[in-house]
Structure formats: C-alpha cells, structure tokens
mmCIF file of C-alpha atoms in Angstrom:
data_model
loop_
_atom_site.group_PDB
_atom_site.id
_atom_site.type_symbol
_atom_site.label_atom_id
_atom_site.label_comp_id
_atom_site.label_asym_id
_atom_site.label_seq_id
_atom_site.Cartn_x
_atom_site.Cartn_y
_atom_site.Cartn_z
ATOM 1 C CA UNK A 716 20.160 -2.764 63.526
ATOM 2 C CA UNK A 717 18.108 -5.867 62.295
ATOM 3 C CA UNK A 718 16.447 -7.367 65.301
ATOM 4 C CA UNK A 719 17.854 -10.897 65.587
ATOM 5 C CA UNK A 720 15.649 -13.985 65.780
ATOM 6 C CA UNK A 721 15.809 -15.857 69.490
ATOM 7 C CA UNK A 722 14.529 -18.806 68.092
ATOM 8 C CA UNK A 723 14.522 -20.920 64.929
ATOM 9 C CA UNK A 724 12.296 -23.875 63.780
ATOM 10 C CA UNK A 725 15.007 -26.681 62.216
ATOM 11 C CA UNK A 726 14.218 -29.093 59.402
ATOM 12 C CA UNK A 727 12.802 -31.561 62.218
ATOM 13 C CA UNK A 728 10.203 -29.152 63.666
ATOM 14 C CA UNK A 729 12.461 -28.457 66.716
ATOM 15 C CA UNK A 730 13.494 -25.364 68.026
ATOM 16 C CA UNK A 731 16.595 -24.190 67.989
ATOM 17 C CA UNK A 732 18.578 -20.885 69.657
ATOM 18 C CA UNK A 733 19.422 -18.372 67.521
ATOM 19 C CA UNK A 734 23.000 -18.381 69.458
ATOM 20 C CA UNK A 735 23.525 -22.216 68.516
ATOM 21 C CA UNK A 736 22.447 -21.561 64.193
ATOM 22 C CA UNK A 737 25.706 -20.398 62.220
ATOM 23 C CA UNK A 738 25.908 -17.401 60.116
ATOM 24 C CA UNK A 739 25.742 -19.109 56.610
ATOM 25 C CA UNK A 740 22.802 -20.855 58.191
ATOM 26 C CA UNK A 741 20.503 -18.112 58.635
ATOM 27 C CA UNK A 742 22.590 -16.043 55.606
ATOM 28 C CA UNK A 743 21.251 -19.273 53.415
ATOM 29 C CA UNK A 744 17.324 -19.336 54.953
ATOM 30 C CA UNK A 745 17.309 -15.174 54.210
ATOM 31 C CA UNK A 746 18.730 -15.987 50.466
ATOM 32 C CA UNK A 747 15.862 -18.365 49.454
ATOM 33 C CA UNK A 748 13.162 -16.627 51.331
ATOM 34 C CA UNK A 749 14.081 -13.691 49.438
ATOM 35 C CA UNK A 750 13.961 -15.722 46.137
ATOM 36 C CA UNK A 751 10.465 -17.310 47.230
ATOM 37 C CA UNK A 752 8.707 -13.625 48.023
ATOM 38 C CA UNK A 753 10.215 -12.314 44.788
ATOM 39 C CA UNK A 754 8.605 -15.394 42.924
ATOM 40 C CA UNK A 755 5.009 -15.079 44.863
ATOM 41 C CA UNK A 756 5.126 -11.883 43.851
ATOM 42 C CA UNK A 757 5.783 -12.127 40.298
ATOM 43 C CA UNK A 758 3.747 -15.076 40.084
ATOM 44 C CA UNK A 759 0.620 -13.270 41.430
ATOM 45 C CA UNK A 760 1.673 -10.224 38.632
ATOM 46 C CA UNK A 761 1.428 -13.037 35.910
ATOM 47 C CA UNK A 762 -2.004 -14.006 36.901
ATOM 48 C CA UNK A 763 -3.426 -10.921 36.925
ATOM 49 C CA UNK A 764 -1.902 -10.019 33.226
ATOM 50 C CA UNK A 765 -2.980 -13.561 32.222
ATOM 51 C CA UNK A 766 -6.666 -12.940 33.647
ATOM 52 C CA UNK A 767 -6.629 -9.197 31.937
ATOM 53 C CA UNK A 768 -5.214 -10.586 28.078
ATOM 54 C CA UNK A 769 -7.914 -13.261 28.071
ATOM 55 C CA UNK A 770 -10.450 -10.682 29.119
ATOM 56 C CA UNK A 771 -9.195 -8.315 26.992
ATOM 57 C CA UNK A 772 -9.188 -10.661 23.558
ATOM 58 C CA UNK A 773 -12.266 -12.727 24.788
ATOM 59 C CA UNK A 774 -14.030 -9.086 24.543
ATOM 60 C CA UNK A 775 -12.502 -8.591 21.045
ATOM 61 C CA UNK A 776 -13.529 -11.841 19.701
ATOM 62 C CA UNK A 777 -16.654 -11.286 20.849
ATOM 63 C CA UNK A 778 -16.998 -8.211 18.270
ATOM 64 C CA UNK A 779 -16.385 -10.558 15.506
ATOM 65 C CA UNK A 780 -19.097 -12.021 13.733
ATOM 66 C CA UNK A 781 -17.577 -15.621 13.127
ATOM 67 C CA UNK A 782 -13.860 -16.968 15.014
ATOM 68 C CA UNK A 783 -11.484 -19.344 13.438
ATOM 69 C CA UNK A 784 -11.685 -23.511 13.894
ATOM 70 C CA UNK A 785 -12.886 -23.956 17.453
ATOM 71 C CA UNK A 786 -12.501 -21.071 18.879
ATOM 72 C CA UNK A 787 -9.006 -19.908 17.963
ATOM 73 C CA UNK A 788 -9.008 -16.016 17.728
ATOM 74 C CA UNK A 789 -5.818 -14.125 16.526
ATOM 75 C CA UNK A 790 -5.876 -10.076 16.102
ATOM 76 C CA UNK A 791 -2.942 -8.125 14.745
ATOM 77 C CA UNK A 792 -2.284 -4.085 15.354
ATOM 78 C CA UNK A 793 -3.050 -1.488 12.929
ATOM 79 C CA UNK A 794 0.394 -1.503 11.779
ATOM 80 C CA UNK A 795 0.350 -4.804 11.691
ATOM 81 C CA UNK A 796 3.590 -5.239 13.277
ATOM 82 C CA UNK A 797 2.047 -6.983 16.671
ATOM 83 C CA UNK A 798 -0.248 -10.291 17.025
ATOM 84 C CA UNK A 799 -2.467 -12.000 19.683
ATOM 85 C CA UNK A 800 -3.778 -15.397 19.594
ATOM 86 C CA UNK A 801 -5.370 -17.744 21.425
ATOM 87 C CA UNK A 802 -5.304 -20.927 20.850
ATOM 88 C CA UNK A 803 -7.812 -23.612 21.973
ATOM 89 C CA UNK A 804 -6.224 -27.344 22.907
ATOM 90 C CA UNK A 805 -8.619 -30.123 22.584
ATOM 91 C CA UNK A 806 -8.109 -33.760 23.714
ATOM 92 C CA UNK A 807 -9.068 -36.881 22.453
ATOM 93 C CA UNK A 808 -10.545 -38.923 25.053
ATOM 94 C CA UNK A 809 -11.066 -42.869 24.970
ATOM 95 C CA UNK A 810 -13.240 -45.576 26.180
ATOM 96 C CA UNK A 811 -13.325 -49.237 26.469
ATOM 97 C CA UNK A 812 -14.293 -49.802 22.746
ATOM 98 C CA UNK A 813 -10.792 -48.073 21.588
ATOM 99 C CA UNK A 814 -9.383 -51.442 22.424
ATOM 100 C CA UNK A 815 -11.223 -53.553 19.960
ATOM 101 C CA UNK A 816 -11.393 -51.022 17.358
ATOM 102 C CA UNK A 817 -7.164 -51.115 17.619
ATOM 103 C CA UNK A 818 -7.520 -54.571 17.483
ATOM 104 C CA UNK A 819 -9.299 -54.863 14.101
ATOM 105 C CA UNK A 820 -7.490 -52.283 12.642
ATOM 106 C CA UNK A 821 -3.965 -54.351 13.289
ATOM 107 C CA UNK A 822 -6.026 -57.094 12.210
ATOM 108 C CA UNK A 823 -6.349 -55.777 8.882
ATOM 109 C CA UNK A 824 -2.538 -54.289 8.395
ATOM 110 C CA UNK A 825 -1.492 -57.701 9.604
ATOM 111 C CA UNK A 826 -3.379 -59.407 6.537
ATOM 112 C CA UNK A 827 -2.036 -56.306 4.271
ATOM 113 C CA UNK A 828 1.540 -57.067 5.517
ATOM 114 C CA UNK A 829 1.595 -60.623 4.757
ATOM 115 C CA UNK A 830 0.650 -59.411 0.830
ATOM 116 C CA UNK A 831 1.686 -55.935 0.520
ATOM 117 C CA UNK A 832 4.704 -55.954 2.831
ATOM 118 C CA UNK A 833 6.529 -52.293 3.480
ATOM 119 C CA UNK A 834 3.329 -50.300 2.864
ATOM 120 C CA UNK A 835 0.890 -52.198 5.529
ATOM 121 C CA UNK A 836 4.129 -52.154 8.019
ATOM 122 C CA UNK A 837 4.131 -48.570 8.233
ATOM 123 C CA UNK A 838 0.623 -48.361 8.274
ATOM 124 C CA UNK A 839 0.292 -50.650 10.814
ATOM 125 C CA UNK A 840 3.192 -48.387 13.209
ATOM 126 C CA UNK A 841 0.601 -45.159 12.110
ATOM 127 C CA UNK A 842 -1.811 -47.613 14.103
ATOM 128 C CA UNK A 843 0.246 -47.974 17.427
ATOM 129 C CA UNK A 844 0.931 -44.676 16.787
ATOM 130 C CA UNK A 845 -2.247 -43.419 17.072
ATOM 131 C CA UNK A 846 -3.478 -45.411 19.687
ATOM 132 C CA UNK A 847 -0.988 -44.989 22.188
ATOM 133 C CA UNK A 848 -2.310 -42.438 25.254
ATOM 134 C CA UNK A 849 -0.010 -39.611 26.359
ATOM 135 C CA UNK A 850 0.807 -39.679 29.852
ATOM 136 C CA UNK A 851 -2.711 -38.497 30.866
ATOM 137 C CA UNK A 852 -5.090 -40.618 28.947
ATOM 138 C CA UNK A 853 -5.421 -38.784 25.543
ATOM 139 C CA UNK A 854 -5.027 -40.179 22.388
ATOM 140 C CA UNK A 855 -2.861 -37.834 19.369
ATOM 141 C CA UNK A 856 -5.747 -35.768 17.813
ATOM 142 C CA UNK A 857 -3.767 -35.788 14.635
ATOM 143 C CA UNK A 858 -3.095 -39.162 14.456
ATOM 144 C CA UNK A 859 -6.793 -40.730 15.380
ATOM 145 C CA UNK A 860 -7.898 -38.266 12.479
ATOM 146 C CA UNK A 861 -5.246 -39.357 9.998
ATOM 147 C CA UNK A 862 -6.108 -42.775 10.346
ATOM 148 C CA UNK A 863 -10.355 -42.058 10.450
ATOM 149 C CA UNK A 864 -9.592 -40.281 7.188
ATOM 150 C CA UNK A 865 -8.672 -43.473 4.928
ATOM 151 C CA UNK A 866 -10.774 -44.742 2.693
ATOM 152 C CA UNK A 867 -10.631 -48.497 3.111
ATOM 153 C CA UNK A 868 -12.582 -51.369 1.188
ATOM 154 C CA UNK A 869 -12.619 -53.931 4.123
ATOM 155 C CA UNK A 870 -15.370 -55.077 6.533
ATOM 156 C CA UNK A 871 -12.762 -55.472 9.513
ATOM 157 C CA UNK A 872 -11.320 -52.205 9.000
ATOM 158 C CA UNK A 873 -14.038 -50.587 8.516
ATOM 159 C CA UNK A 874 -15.774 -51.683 11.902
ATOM 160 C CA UNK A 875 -12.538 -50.728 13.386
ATOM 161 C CA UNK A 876 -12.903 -47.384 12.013
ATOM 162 C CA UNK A 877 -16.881 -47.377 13.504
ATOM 163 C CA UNK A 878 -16.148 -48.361 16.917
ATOM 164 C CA UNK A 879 -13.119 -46.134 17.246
ATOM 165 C CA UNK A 880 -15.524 -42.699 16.259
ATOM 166 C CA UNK A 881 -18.256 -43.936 19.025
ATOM 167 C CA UNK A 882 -15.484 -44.291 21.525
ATOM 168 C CA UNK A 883 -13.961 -41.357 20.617
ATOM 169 C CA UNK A 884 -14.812 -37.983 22.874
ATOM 170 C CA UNK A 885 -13.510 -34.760 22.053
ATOM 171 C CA UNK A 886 -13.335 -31.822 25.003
ATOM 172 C CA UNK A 887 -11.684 -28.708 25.557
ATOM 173 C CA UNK A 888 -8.127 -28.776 26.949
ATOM 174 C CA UNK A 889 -5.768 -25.586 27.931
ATOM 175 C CA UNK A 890 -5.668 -22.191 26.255
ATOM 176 C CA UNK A 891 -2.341 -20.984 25.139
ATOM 177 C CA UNK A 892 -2.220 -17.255 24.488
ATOM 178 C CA UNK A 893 0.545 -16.173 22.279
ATOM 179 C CA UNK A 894 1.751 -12.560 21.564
ATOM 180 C CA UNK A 895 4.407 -11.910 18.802
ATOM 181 C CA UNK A 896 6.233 -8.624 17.186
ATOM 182 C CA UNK A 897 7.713 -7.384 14.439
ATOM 183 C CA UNK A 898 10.272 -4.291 13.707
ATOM 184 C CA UNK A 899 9.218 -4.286 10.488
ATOM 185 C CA UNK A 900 6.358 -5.634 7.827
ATOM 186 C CA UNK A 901 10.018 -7.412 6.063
ATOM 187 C CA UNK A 902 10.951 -9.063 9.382
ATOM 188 C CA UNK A 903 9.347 -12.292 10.779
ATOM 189 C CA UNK A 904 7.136 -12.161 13.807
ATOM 190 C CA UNK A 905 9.076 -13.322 17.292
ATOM 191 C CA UNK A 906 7.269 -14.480 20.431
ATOM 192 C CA UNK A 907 7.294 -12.519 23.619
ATOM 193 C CA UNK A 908 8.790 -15.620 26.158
ATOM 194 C CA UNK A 909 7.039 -15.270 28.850
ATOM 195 C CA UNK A 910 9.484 -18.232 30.462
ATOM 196 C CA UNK A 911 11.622 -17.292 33.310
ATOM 197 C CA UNK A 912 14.608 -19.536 32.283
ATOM 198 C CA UNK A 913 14.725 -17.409 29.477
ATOM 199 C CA UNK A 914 15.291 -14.211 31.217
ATOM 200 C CA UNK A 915 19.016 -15.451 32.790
ATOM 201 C CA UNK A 916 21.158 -12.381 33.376
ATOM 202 C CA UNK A 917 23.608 -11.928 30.896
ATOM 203 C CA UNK A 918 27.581 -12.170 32.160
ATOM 204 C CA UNK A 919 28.440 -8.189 31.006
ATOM 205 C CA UNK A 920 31.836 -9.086 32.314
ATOM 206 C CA UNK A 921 32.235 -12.060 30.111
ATOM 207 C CA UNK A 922 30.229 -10.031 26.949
ATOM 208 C CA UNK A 923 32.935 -7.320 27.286
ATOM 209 C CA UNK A 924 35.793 -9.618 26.879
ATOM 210 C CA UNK A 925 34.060 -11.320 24.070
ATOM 211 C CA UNK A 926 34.011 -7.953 22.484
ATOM 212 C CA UNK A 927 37.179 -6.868 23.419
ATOM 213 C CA UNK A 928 38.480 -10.206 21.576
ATOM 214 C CA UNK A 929 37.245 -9.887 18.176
#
C-alpha cells in the first residue's frame, strides 16, 4: 500500500493535512506530475539525440572538401532513400543608419510614384517591406537583398542603397537539422516530425467505426 502523504504544500505556500485535501485533489497533482517526469525525461532523450546528429554530421561534413552556401551540409544514404541536412539561419542585423537609408529610398519611390504610378507603389511597399524588424530586431534577409540587388540610376537611391550595406551586419542564427525518407527512389522525400503535437494518439475506437462505415 502507497504510503500516504501527512502533509501537502497548497498553491499559497501553506501547509495543508493530507486528511483535509480531497481525492481528485491529490488524484489531479499525481496526473500532471506524471505528465511533467514523462516530459523531463523525453526532453533530456531529445538533447542527447540532438547533441549526437550534429556531432555525427558535423564529423561528416568535415570529410568533405568544400560545404554548400554558408555552411549548409546535406548527406543522403547509399540507397539514396534517406537525407540529413543542416541548415544554417543567418540574421540581418541593423543599426542607426538603416533609418536614413529607408528614408532615401522612400524618397526616391515617392518621386517615381508621382510619374510612374503602380510600379513605384509596389516598389515602395517592397521598401516597408524590407525594412520592417521581426519581433527580435532582424530585418528579412531576402528582402534587404532583393532590394540591394536593383540597379538604379539615382543619386538618392543610390546613397540609400550605400548606407543601408554599412549598416547592415550579418551573423549566425539557429541550426535546423532536418532528416527525411523515402520508400522508394519514385516517392517524394517526407520529414521525420520531431513535434510532439504531432504524435496525438489516434481514436482506434473511432478509426474502427470509420471503417466499419464505408
């Protein structure tokens, strides 16, 4: 017989009898402590497969006499039926010059509008576009290069486009690792989610009826 617990520690720090807490109470604290060991655990088995992929396909790449842009590395099996890859994330980062370098740049779709109309209106939302930060201070990579690439005959834009490549810092951002499989060389490759919202249990109950139906 389970031994049972003389005291408990309430939401307020204070103790409590065991005598005084009722049994869906203590049925409830068991059900998501049970819940939170199973998800330390699992969590600690992720890291250490995590830590041991990397290690494993950092020591591949290094084999390899040149890697992909920046680092990416992708390796398939013999059969050619599973892939690896990691993928390198970099950020754009900004300084105080991305400012004025947005501001000559509207500057000069704002002249192109008044002649041109449609075309310097949606190059002028590619510029807000570009410049507008995510949620931790990083400008769109894609964008900022989309709009660097243009070839432009104007002084104003053109200092826009200056100021806006000194301010501009590149660094390294996460790592994704990605694994995919195949059944067969005709089939597409489909990721291996490692997402735990997409491991729900199925309903076998409801499945069976399903079948049972058609």
């Amino acid at each position: 017989m389970a031994k049972q617990q003389k005291t408990w520690i309430d939401g307020r720090g204070q103790e409590v009898p065991g005598s005084y807490v009722k049994a869906y109470d203590k049925a409830r604290d068991r059900a998501v402590r049970r819940v939170l060991a199973g998800a330390l655990k699992l969590r600690a088995q992720m890291e250490d497969f995590m830590a041991d992929a990397v290690k494993t396909m950092d020591g591949l790449a290094a084999m390899k006499e040149s890697l992909g842009t920046r680092g990416n590395f992708s390796a398939r099996s013999f059969d050619a039926l599973i892939e690896v890859t990691i993928k390198q994330q970099y950020n754009v980062r900004l300084d105080g010059r991305v400012q004025k370098a947005r501001e000559l740049m509207l500057e000069y779709a704002t002249r192109e509008l008044e002649r041109a109309g449609k075309g310097a209106f949606l190059l002028q939302q590619m510029i807000d576009a570009a410049f507008k930060p995510d949620r931790n201070g990083f400008l769109p990579r894609t964008e900022i290069n989309k709009l660097l690439s243009y070839n432009v005959e104007d002084e104003t834009w053109n200092e826009g486009a200056r100021l806006l490549r000194e301010a501009l810092t590149t660094e390294a951002g996460k790592r994704y690792l990605n694994i995919t499989r195949r059944s067969s060389l005709q089939d597409d490759f489909k990721p291996i989610r490692l997402d735990i919202a997409d491991c729900w249990p199925e309903d076998k109950a409801i499945n069976a009826e399903e079948k049972g139906g058609d």
